[in-house]
Coordinates of C-alpha atoms and ligand atoms in Angstrom, one line a residue:
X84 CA -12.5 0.1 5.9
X85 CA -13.5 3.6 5.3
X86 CA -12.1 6.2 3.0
X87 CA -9.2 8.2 4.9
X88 CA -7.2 10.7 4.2
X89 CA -3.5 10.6 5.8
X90 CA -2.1 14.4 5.6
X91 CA 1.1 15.2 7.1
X92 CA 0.8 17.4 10.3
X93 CA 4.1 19.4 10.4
X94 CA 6.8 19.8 7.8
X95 CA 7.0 16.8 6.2
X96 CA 7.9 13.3 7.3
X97 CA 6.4 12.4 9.6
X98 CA 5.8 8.8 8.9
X99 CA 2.9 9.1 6.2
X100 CA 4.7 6.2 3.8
X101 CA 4.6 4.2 7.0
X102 CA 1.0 4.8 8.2
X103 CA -0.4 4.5 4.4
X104 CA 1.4 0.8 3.8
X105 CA -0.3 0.0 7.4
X106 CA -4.1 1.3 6.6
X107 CA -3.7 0.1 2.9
X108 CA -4.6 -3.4 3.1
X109 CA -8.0 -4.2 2.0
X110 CA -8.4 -0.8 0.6
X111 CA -9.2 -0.8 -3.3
X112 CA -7.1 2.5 -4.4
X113 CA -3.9 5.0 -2.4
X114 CA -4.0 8.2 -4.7
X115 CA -1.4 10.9 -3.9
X116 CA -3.0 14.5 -4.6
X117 CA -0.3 16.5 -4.5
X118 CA 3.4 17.5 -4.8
X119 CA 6.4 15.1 -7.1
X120 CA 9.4 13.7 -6.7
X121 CA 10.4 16.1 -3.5
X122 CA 9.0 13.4 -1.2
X123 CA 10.6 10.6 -0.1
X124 CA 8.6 7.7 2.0
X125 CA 10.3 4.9 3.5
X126 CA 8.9 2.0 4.1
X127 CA 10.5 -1.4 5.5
X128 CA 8.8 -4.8 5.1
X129 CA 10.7 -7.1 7.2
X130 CA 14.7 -6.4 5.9
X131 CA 13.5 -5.0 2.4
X132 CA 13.5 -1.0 2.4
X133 CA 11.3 0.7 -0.1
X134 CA 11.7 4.5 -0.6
X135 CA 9.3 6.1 -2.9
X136 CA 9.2 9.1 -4.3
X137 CA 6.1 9.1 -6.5
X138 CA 4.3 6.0 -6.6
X139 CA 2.2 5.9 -3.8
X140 CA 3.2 3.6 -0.9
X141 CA -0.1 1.3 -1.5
X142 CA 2.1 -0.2 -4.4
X143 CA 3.5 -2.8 -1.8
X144 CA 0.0 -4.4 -1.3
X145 CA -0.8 -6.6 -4.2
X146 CA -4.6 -5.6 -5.6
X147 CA -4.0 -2.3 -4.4
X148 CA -4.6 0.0 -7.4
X149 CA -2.4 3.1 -7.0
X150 CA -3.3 6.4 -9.0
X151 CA -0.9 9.7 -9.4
X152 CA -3.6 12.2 -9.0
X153 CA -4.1 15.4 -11.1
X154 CA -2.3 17.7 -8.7
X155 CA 1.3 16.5 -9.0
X156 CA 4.0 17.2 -10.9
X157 CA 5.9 14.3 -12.2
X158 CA 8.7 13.5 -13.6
X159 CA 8.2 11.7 -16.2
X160 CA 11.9 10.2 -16.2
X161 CA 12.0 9.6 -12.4
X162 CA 9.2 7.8 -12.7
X163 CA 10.1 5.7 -15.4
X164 CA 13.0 4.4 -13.3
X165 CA 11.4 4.3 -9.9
X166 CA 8.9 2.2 -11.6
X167 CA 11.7 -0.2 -13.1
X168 CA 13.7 0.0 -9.6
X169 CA 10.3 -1.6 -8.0
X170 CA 10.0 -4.3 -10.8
X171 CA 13.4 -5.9 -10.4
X172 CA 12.4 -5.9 -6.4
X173 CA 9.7 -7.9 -7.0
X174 CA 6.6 -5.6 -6.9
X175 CA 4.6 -5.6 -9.6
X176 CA 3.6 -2.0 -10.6
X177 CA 2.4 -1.8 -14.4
X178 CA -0.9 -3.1 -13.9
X179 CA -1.6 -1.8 -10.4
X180 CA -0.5 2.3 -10.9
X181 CA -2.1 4.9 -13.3
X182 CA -1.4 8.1 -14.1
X183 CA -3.8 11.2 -14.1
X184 CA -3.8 12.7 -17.4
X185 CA -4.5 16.3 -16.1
X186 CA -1.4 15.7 -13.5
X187 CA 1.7 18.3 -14.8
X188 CA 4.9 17.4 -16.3
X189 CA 8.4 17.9 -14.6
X190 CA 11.2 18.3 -17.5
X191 CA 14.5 18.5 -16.9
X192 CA 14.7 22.1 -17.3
X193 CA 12.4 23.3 -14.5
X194 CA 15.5 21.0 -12.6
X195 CA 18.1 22.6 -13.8
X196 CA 15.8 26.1 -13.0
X197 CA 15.1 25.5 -9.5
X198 CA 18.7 24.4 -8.9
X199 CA 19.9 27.8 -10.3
X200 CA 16.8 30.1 -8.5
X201 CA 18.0 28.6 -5.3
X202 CA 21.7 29.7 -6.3
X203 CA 20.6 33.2 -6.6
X204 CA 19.0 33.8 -3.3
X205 CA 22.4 32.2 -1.8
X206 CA 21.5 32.9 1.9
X207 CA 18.2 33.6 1.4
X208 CA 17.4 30.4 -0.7
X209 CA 14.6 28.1 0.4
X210 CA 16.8 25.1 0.5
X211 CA 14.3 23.0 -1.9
X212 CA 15.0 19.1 -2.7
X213 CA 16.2 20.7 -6.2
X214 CA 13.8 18.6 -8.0
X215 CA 12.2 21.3 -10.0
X216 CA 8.7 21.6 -8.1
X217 CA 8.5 25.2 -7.8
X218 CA 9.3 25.6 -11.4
X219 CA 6.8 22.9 -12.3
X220 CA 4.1 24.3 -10.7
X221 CA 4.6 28.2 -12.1
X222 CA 4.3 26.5 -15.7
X223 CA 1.1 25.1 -14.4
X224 CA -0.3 28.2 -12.9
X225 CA 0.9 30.4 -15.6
X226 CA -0.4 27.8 -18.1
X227 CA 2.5 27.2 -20.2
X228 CA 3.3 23.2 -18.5
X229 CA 2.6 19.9 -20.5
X230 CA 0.6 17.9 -18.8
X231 CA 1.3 13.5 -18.6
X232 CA -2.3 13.3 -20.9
X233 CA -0.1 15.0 -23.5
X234 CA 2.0 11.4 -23.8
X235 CA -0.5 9.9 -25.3
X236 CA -0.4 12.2 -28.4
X237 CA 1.5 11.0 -31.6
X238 CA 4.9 10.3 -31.6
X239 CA 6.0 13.5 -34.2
X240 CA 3.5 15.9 -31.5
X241 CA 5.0 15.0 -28.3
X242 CA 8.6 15.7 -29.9
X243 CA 7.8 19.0 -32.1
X244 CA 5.7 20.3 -28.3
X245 CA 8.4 19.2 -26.6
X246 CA 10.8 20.7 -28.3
X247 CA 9.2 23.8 -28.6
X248 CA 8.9 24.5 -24.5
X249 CA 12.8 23.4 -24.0
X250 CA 13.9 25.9 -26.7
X251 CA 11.6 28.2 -24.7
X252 CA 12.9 27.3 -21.7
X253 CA 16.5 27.6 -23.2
X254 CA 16.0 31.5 -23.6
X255 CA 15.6 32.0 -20.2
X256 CA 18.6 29.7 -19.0
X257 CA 21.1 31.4 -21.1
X258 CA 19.6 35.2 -21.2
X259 CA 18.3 35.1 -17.7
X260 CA 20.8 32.5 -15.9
X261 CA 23.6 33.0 -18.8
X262 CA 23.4 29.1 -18.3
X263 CA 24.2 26.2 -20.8
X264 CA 21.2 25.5 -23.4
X265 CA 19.3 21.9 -22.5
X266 CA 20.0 19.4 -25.9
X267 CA 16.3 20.3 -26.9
X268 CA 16.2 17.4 -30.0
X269 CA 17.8 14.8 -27.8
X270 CA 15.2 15.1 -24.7
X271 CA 12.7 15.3 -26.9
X272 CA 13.2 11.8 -28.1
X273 CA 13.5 11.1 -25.2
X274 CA 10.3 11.8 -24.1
X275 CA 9.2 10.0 -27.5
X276 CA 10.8 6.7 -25.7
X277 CA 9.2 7.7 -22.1
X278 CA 5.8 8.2 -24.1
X279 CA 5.6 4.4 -25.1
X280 CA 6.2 3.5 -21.7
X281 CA 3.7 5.7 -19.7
X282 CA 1.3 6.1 -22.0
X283 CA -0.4 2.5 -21.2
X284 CA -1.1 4.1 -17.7
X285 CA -2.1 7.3 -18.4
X286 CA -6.0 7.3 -17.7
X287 CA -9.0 9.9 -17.1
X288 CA -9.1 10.4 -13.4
X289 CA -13.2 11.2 -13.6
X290 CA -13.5 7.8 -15.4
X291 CA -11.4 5.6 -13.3
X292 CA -12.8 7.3 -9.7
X293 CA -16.5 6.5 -10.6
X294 CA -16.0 3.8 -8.6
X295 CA -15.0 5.7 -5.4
X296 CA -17.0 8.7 -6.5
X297 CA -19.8 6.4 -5.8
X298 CA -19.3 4.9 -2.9
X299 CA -18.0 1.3 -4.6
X300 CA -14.9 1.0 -4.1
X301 CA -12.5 2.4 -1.0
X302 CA -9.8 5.1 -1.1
X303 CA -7.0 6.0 0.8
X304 CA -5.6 9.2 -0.1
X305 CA -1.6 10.2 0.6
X306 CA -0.4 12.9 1.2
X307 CA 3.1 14.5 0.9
X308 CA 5.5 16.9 2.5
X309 CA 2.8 18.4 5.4
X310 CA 0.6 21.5 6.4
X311 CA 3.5 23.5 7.5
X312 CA 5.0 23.3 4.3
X313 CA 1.6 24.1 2.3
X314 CA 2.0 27.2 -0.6
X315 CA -1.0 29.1 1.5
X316 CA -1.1 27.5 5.2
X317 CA 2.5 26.6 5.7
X318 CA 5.7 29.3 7.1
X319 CA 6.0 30.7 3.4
X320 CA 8.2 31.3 1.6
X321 CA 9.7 28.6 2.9
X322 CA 7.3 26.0 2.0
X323 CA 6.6 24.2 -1.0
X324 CA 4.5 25.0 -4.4
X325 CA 1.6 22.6 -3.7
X326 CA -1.1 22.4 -1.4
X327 CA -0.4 19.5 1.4
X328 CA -3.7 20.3 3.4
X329 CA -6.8 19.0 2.8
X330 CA -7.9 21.3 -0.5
X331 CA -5.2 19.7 -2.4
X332 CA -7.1 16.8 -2.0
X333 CA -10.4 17.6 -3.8
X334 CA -8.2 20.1 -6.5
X335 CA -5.5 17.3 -6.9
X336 CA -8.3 14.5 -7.4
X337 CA -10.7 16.4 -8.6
X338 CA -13.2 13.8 -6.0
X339 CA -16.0 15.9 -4.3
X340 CA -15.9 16.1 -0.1
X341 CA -18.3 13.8 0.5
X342 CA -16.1 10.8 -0.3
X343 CA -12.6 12.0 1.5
X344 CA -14.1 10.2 5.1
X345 CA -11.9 10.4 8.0
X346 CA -8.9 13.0 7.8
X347 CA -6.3 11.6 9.6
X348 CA -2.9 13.8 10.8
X349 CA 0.2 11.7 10.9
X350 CA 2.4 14.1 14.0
X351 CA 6.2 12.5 14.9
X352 CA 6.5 12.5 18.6
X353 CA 8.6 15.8 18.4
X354 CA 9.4 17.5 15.4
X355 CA 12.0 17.6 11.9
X356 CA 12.3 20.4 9.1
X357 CA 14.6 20.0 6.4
X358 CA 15.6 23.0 4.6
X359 CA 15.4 26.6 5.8
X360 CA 12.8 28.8 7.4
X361 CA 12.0 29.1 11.1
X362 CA 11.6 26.4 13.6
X363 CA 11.0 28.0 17.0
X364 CA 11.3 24.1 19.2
X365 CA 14.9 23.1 17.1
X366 CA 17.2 22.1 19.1
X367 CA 21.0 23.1 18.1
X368 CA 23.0 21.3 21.0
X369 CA 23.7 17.6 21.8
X370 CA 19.7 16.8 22.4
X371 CA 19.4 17.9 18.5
X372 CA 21.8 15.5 17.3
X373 CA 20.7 12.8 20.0
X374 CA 17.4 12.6 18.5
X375 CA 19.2 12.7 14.1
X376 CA 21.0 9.6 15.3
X377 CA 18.1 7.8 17.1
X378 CA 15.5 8.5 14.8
X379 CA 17.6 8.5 11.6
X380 CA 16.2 12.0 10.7
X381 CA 18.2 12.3 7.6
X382 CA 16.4 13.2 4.1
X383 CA 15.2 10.4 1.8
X384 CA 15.0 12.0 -1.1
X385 CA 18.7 14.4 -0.4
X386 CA 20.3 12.9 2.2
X387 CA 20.1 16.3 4.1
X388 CA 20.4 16.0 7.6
X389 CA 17.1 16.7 9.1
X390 CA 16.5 19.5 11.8
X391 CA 15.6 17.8 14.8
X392 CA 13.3 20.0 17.7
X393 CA 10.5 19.5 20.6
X394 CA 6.6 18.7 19.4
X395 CA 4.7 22.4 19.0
X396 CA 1.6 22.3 19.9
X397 CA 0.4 25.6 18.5
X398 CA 2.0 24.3 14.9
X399 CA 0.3 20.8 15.2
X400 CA -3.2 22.5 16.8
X401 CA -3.0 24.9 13.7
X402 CA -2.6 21.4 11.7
X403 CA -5.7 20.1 13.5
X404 CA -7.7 23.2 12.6
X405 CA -6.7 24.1 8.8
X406 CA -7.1 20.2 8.0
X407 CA -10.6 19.4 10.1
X408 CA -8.1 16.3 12.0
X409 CA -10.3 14.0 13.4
X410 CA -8.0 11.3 13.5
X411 CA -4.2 11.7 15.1
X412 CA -1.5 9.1 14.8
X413 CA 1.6 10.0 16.5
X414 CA 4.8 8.1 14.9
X415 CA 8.3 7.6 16.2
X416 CA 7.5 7.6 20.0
X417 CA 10.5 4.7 20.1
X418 CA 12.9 7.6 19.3
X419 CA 12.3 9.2 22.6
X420 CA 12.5 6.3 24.8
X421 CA 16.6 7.3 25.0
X422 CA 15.7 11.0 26.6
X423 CA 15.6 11.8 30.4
X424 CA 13.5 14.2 29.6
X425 CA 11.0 15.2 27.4
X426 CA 9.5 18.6 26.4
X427 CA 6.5 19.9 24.2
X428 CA 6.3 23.8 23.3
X429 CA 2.8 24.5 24.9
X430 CA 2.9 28.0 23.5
X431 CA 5.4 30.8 22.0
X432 CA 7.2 34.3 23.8
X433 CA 6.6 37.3 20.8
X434 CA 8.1 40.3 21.9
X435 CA 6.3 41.1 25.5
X436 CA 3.6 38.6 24.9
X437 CA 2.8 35.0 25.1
X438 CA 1.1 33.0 22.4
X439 CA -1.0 30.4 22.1
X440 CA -1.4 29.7 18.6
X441 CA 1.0 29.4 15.8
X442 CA 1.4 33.1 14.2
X443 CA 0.7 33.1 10.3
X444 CA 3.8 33.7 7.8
X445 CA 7.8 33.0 9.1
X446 CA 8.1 36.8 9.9
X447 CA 6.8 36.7 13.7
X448 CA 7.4 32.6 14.3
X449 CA 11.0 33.5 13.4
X450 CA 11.0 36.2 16.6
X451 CA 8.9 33.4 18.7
X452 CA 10.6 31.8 21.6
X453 CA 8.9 28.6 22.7
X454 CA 7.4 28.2 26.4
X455 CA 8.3 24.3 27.4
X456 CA 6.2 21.7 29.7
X457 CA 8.4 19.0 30.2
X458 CA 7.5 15.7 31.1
X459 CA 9.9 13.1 32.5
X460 CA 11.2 10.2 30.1
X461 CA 10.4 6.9 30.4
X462 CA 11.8 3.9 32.3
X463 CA 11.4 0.7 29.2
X464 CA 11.2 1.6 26.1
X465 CA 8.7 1.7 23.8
X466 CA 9.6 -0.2 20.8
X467 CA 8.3 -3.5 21.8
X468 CA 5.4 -2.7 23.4
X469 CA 2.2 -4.0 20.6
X470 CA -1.1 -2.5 23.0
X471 CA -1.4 0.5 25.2
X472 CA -1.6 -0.9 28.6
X473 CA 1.7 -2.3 27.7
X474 CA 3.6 1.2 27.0
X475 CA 5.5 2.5 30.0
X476 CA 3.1 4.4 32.2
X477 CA 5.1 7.9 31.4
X478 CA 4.6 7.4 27.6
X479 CA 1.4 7.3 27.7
X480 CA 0.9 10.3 29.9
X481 CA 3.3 12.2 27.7
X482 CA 0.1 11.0 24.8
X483 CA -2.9 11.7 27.4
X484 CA -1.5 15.3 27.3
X485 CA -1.0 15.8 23.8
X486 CA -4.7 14.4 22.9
X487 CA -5.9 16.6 25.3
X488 CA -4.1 19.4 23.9
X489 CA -4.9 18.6 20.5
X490 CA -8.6 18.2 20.9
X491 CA -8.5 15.1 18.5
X492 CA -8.3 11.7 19.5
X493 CA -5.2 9.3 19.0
X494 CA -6.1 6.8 17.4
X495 CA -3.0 5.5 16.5
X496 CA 1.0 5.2 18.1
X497 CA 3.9 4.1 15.9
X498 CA 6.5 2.2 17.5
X499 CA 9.2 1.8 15.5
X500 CA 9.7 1.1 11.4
X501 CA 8.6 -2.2 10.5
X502 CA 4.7 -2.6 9.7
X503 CA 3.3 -4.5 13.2
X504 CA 5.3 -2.1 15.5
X505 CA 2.1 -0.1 15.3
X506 CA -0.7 0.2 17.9
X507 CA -4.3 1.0 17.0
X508 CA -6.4 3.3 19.5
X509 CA -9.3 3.4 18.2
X510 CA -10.9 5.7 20.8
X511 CA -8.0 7.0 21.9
X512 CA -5.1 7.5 24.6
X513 CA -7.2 8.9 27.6
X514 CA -8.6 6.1 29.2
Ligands
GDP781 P1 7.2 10.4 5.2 O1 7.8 11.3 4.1 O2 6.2 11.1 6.0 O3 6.6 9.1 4.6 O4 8.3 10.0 6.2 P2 9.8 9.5 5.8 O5 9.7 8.1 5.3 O6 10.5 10.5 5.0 O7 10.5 9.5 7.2 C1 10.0 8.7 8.3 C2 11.2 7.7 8.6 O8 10.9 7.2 9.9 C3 11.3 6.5 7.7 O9 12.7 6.2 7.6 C4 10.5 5.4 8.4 O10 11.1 4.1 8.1 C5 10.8 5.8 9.8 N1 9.7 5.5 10.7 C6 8.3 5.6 10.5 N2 7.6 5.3 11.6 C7 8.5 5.1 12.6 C8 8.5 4.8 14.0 O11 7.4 4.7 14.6 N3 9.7 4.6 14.6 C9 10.9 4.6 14.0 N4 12.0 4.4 14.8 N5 11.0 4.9 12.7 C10 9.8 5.2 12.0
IMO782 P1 7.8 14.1 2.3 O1 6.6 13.7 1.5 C1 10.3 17.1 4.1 C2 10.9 20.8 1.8 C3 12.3 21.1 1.3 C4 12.2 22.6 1.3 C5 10.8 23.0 0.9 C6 10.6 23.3 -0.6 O2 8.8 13.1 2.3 O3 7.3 14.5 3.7 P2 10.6 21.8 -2.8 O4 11.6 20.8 -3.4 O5 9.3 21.1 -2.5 O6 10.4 23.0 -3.6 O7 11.2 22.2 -1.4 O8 10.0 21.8 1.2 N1 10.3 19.5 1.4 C7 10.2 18.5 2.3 N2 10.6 18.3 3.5 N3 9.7 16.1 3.5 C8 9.2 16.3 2.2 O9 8.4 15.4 1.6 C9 9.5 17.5 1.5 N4 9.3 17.9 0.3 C10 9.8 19.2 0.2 O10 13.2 20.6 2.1 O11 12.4 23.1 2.6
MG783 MG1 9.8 11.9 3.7

């Protein structure tokens, strides 16, 4: 098994926890580059369902090392009890998962500040998991974060610098927000606790990757959230701070090219957005909700119903491009086998024109109307089918189209949730 990296092709969940527990076997290490405790990946072994929010999905193969790469922001009380919540399932974690000392730290106030942020923009808010990336990631950029290294300091340090940046943080919740103070001293011990805990895991990413870095040992690198959503490529502002696309893995890993191997774009078989911001192919009527209840597009990490649409091929072509996707695995086809119909946007009405790529920023994609090819829907469905000969003949021309669209092959079709309802194509759909 090569190195690969999985990155989400539209906005966000796609299937990534899915396709990483299904590649990660036999692979020495899954390091997620980017983002915190905004993503939410389920994954179902048999009856037992997993969802993870920052330990990377490779943690339900034993002997897979896991690694939180430099370019997240964690939380370093999440984690503690995401961690605890695995144990007393039965996977074993502390000795399989380390943590990037250069990765930032989320505290509880940059919570309680993106919770508040999004209050003020009211209509106009970004409709963000409220798990404090945003305001995690300014402390990074304006370099005023902690960072998880910083755990390993002395007990009387971590407490006296994490006191100091709450009581910083403080000034601006009550003179800014005219909101209630954070208990500065009692957070601080508790990070004093956390410290003790983490610390064992905390390690120096450019020491522990030499391995990989030199070609000895195998990585599989997760992404979260997906290219739409990306702080430069996505539909800002309506995206989030980090950057899903292939840059945030070298910057979040701090690995060189060379080693990332095949870059692999995980698509659903049409197309979900949670929180706000345009989304030309959503569908507001009865075929919207047809496809929540079938595919269960409701968030794992809010609960938030997910907003359910058509595949856009100018959005998952621009996901091809900015990413270099060689590889495309398409998840959830199952989910359509209950329409008569399907349709894929094939390109976009602007005003008196027709597009065929997917307009930079949400100004002009929020004025695009999309221009549909539809396909008929299929006779069996696909669920149980395990090769691709067996898929229902109008599946698979519904895929034919969509690699040939896409310019990359298929090389792999999700089926359904459970890990062997998964069909590998290794050169592709088109026969
Ligand atoms: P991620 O954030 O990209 O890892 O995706 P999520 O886990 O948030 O959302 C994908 C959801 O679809 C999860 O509940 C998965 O169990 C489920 N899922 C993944 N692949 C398939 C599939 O091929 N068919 C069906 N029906 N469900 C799937
Ligand atoms: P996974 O990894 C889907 C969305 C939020 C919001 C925007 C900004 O499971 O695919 P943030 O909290 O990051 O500041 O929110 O990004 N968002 C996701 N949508 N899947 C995710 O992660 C997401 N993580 C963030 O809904 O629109
Ligand atoms: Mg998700």
């Amino acid at each position: 098994m090569d190195n690969r990296v999985i990155i989400g092709g539209q906005w966000g969940d796609e299937g990534k926890g899915k396709v990483v527990d299904a590649l990660s076997e036999g692979v020495d290490w899954v390091i997620r580059y980017q983002g915190g405790a905004n993503a939410g990946h389920t994954i179902f072994i048999g009856e037992q369902k997993h969802v993870l929010h920052l330990v990377p999905s490779g943690i339900l193969r034993p002997g897979v090392k896991c690694l939180l790469g430099g370019g997240m922001v964690i939380d370093p009380w999440s984690l503690r009890d995401e961690i605890l919540a695995l144990e007393q399932r039965g996977v074993e974690v502390r000795g399989h998962l380390q943590i990037s000392a250069s990765a930032h730290m989320l505290m509880p106030y940059h919570q309680r500040l993106d919770e508040l942020r999004e209050g003020r923009l009211k209509r106009q808010s970004i409709g963000t998991t409220g798990k404090g990336i945003g305001p995690a990631y300014l402390d990074k950029v304006q370099r005023t974060g902690m960072r998880m290294g910083d755990l390993r300091l002395p007990p009387e340090h971590i407490e006296r610098k994490g006191i100091e940046k709450i009581l910083s943080a403080n000034e601006l919740l009550s003179e800014f927000y005219q909101a209630d103070p954070l208990p500065s001293r009692v957070l601080a011990e508790e990070l004093v606790v956390l410290a003790k805990f983490l610390a064992p895991l905390i390690v120096d990413p450019h020491q522990v990757l030499r391995p990989v870095r030199e070609g000895r040992e195998t990585a599989l690198f997760e992404g979260a959230q997906g290219t739409l959503l990306d702080i430069d490529h996505g539909t800002y502002p309506f995206v989030t701070s980090s950057n899903c696309t292939i840059g945030g893995v070298l910057t979040g890993t701090g690995l060189p090219p060379k080693v990332l191997g095949e870059i692999d774009g995980i698509f659903k078989a049409y197309l979900t957005r949670v929180g706000n911001g345009p989304f030309p192919t959503e569908l507001l009527g009865e075929e919207g909700e047809t496809l929540r209840e079938a595919g269960g597009e409701y968030g794992a990490t809010t609960g938030r119903a997910r907003r359910c649409g058509w595949f856009d091929l100018p959005a998952a072509r621009y996901a091809v491009d900015v990413n270099g996707i060689t590889g495309v695995i398409i998840t959830k086809l199952d989910v359509l086998d209950i329409m008569p119909t399907v349709k894929v946007a094939t390109g976009y009405e602007l005003d008196d024109e027709v597009l065929d790529y997917f307009p930079v920023g949400s100004g002009a994609l929020s004025r695009c109307r999309p221009v549909y090819r539809e396909f008929p829907g299929w006779d069996r469905p696909s669920a149980p089918c395990r090769a691709l000969a067996d898929l229902p003949s109008a599946a698979r021309k519904y895929l034919e189209f969509l690699e040939e669209q896409l310019g990359a092959l298929i090389i792999g079709v999700s089926v359904g949730r459970e890990r062997e309802q998964m069909i590998w194509t290794p050169t592709g759909v088109t026969t």
